[in-house]
Amino acid sequence: EVQLVESGGGLVKPGGSLRLSCAASGFTFSDAWMKWVRQAPGKGLEWVGRIKSKSNGGTTDSAAPVKGRFTLSRDDSKDTLYLQMNSLKTEDTAVYYCAYYRDSTAIHYDYWGQGTLVTVSS
Amino acid sequence: QAVVTQEPSLTVSPGGTVTLTCGSSTGAVTSGHYPYWFQQKPGQAPRTLIYDTSDKHSWTPARFSGSLLGGKAALTLSGAQPEDEAEYYCLLSYSGVGVFGGGTTLTVL
């Protein structure tokens, strides 16, 4: 059974940092393309970024509002995806979801974690 | 960053047909934007209905279909059911960077 479990959310002051983790199981994580999506309270979905599998270059892409502040990474030995968030702003307050959406052979999937809440407030 | 536009809200009668659209501020939406459509119900994570314009997952009900229509991506629901009442989001890719639309609240009434 595929499982994605996010952790690391919480309350942080503006300008602070936080690292989110997404522990994966039930599939070959090293072949997975993964993404982060966030949703501010009562608002719509916002794409944060994605990371390809290492066999596809392991490259990352990030949305304009977080570029230069957020970094996606992965540790295939630990089956874990990370989102390092620096210089946090109040507008980064949201539930953050990780998702497994395709693999290195372009087969598409649709598995989501339960989300972790990040609150940026003084 | 590009802006992706969707109808804020639509209403469809049970058994009826409705088309949701997804436009781009940069011009016509093409297959190269790899349009996705997501459904989200209150308190739940999103789930993908359509990817790469018109491809479906095994769980996508046959009544949903995706296409390109008049320079936009489109999601057509034929034979609406009460359980289709939800928020629908499209996602477009701009050279690997994704941008969601603002979402369409679909009411089945």
PDB file of N, CA and C in Angstrom, chain A residues 8-20 38 65-66 69-70 83-94 96 118-121:
ATOM      1  N   GLY A   8       6.864  17.820  10.146  1.00  0.00           N
ATOM      2  CA  GLY A   8       7.716  18.994  10.228  1.00  0.00           C
ATOM      3  C   GLY A   8       6.987  20.321  10.258  1.00  0.00           C
ATOM      4  N   GLY A   9       5.675  20.291  10.077  1.00  0.00           N
ATOM      5  CA  GLY A   9       4.928  21.539  10.111  1.00  0.00           C
ATOM      6  C   GLY A   9       4.844  22.103  11.527  1.00  0.00           C
ATOM      7  N   GLY A  10       4.376  23.335  11.615  1.00  0.00           N
ATOM      8  CA  GLY A  10       4.249  23.964  12.920  1.00  0.00           C
ATOM      9  C   GLY A  10       4.196  25.469  12.803  1.00  0.00           C
ATOM     10  N   LEU A  11       4.358  26.126  13.946  1.00  0.00           N
ATOM     11  CA  LEU A  11       4.317  27.584  14.018  1.00  0.00           C
ATOM     12  C   LEU A  11       5.736  28.144  13.943  1.00  0.00           C
ATOM     13  N   VAL A  12       5.928  29.107  13.073  1.00  0.00           N
ATOM     14  CA  VAL A  12       7.246  29.728  12.926  1.00  0.00           C
ATOM     15  C   VAL A  12       7.056  31.221  12.707  1.00  0.00           C
ATOM     16  N   LYS A  13       8.015  31.999  13.157  1.00  0.00           N
ATOM     17  CA  LYS A  13       7.937  33.455  12.997  1.00  0.00           C
ATOM     18  C   LYS A  13       8.349  33.871  11.588  1.00  0.00           C
ATOM     19  N   PRO A  14       7.838  34.994  11.117  1.00  0.00           N
ATOM     20  CA  PRO A  14       8.283  35.509   9.820  1.00  0.00           C
ATOM     21  C   PRO A  14       9.806  35.640   9.788  1.00  0.00           C
ATOM     22  N   GLY A  15      10.378  35.226   8.669  1.00  0.00           N
ATOM     23  CA  GLY A  15      11.825  35.223   8.526  1.00  0.00           C
ATOM     24  C   GLY A  15      12.482  33.939   8.962  1.00  0.00           C
ATOM     25  N   GLY A  16      11.723  33.091   9.611  1.00  0.00           N
ATOM     26  CA  GLY A  16      12.263  31.832  10.114  1.00  0.00           C
ATOM     27  C   GLY A  16      12.343  30.746   9.057  1.00  0.00           C
ATOM     28  N   SER A  17      12.795  29.566   9.496  1.00  0.00           N
ATOM     29  CA  SER A  17      12.964  28.426   8.596  1.00  0.00           C
ATOM     30  C   SER A  17      12.266  27.201   9.159  1.00  0.00           C
ATOM     31  N   LEU A  18      11.960  26.283   8.257  1.00  0.00           N
ATOM     32  CA  LEU A  18      11.316  25.027   8.624  1.00  0.00           C
ATOM     33  C   LEU A  18      11.675  24.016   7.556  1.00  0.00           C
ATOM     34  N   ARG A  19      11.817  22.757   7.936  1.00  0.00           N
ATOM     35  CA  ARG A  19      12.018  21.710   6.943  1.00  0.00           C
ATOM     36  C   ARG A  19      10.905  20.684   7.066  1.00  0.00           C
ATOM     37  N   LEU A  20      10.204  20.507   5.965  1.00  0.00           N
ATOM     38  CA  LEU A  20       9.166  19.485   5.910  1.00  0.00           C
ATOM     39  C   LEU A  20       9.754  18.198   5.342  1.00  0.00           C
ATOM     40  N   ARG A  38       0.534  23.313  -1.945  1.00  0.00           N
ATOM     41  CA  ARG A  38       0.054  23.879  -0.692  1.00  0.00           C
ATOM     42  C   ARG A  38      -1.322  24.496  -0.863  1.00  0.00           C
ATOM     43  N   PRO A  65       6.692  32.301  -6.483  1.00  0.00           N
ATOM     44  CA  PRO A  65       6.611  32.889  -5.126  1.00  0.00           C
ATOM     45  C   PRO A  65       7.589  32.283  -4.117  1.00  0.00           C
ATOM     46  N   VAL A  66       8.107  31.105  -4.392  1.00  0.00           N
ATOM     47  CA  VAL A  66       8.989  30.444  -3.419  1.00  0.00           C
ATOM     48  C   VAL A  66      10.412  30.275  -3.941  1.00  0.00           C
ATOM     49  N   ARG A  69      13.791  30.768  -2.022  1.00  0.00           N
ATOM     50  CA  ARG A  69      13.545  30.623  -0.577  1.00  0.00           C
ATOM     51  C   ARG A  69      13.314  29.162  -0.183  1.00  0.00           C
ATOM     52  N   PHE A  70      12.672  28.410  -1.040  1.00  0.00           N
ATOM     53  CA  PHE A  70      12.350  27.003  -0.766  1.00  0.00           C
ATOM     54  C   PHE A  70      13.241  26.110  -1.630  1.00  0.00           C
ATOM     55  N   LEU A  83      11.314  19.469   1.943  1.00  0.00           N
ATOM     56  CA  LEU A  83      11.083  20.840   1.497  1.00  0.00           C
ATOM     57  C   LEU A  83      11.697  21.759   2.545  1.00  0.00           C
ATOM     58  N   GLN A  84      12.836  22.336   2.207  1.00  0.00           N
ATOM     59  CA  GLN A  84      13.479  23.292   3.104  1.00  0.00           C
ATOM     60  C   GLN A  84      12.919  24.668   2.803  1.00  0.00           C
ATOM     61  N   MET A  85      12.332  25.286   3.813  1.00  0.00           N
ATOM     62  CA  MET A  85      11.673  26.578   3.630  1.00  0.00           C
ATOM     63  C   MET A  85      12.409  27.627   4.465  1.00  0.00           C
ATOM     64  N   ASN A  86      12.977  28.602   3.804  1.00  0.00           N
ATOM     65  CA  ASN A  86      13.698  29.694   4.472  1.00  0.00           C
ATOM     66  C   ASN A  86      12.993  31.021   4.221  1.00  0.00           C
ATOM     67  N   SER A  87      13.365  32.018   5.007  1.00  0.00           N
ATOM     68  CA  SER A  87      12.804  33.374   4.856  1.00  0.00           C
ATOM     69  C   SER A  87      11.289  33.324   4.749  1.00  0.00           C
ATOM     70  N   LEU A  88      10.676  32.622   5.666  1.00  0.00           N
ATOM     71  CA  LEU A  88       9.229  32.405   5.590  1.00  0.00           C
ATOM     72  C   LEU A  88       8.459  33.701   5.776  1.00  0.00           C
ATOM     73  N   LYS A  89       7.345  33.781   5.041  1.00  0.00           N
ATOM     74  CA  LYS A  89       6.468  34.949   5.076  1.00  0.00           C
ATOM     75  C   LYS A  89       5.091  34.515   5.566  1.00  0.00           C
ATOM     76  N   THR A  90       4.314  35.478   6.030  1.00  0.00           N
ATOM     77  CA  THR A  90       2.971  35.129   6.520  1.00  0.00           C
ATOM     78  C   THR A  90       2.147  34.470   5.411  1.00  0.00           C
ATOM     79  N   GLU A  91       2.395  34.851   4.174  1.00  0.00           N
ATOM     80  CA  GLU A  91       1.631  34.276   3.058  1.00  0.00           C
ATOM     81  C   GLU A  91       2.032  32.841   2.732  1.00  0.00           C
ATOM     82  N   ASP A  92       3.030  32.310   3.404  1.00  0.00           N
ATOM     83  CA  ASP A  92       3.389  30.903   3.234  1.00  0.00           C
ATOM     84  C   ASP A  92       2.557  29.998   4.141  1.00  0.00           C
ATOM     85  N   THR A  93       1.723  30.594   4.979  1.00  0.00           N
ATOM     86  CA  THR A  93       0.848  29.813   5.848  1.00  0.00           C
ATOM     87  C   THR A  93      -0.094  28.972   5.002  1.00  0.00           C
ATOM     88  N   ALA A  94      -0.048  27.657   5.202  1.00  0.00           N
ATOM     89  CA  ALA A  94      -0.844  26.742   4.372  1.00  0.00           C
ATOM     90  C   ALA A  94      -0.680  25.317   4.879  1.00  0.00           C
ATOM     91  N   TYR A  96       0.594  21.900   3.597  1.00  0.00           N
ATOM     92  CA  TYR A  96       1.516  21.456   2.567  1.00  0.00           C
ATOM     93  C   TYR A  96       1.328  19.958   2.327  1.00  0.00           C
ATOM     94  N   VAL A 118       1.594  24.493   8.102  1.00  0.00           N
ATOM     95  CA  VAL A 118       2.648  25.453   8.425  1.00  0.00           C
ATOM     96  C   VAL A 118       1.984  26.794   8.701  1.00  0.00           C
ATOM     97  N   THR A 119       2.243  27.355   9.860  1.00  0.00           N
ATOM     98  CA  THR A 119       1.689  28.653  10.227  1.00  0.00           C
ATOM     99  C   THR A 119       2.834  29.620  10.458  1.00  0.00           C
ATOM    100  N   VAL A 120       2.846  30.697   9.695  1.00  0.00           N
ATOM    101  CA  VAL A 120       3.884  31.722   9.831  1.00  0.00           C
ATOM    102  C   VAL A 120       3.231  32.950  10.453  1.00  0.00           C
ATOM    103  N   SER A 121       3.614  33.218  11.688  1.00  0.00           N
ATOM    104  CA  SER A 121       2.977  34.307  12.422  1.00  0.00           C
ATOM    105  C   SER A 121       3.887  34.760  13.545  1.00  0.00           C
TER     106      SER A 121
END
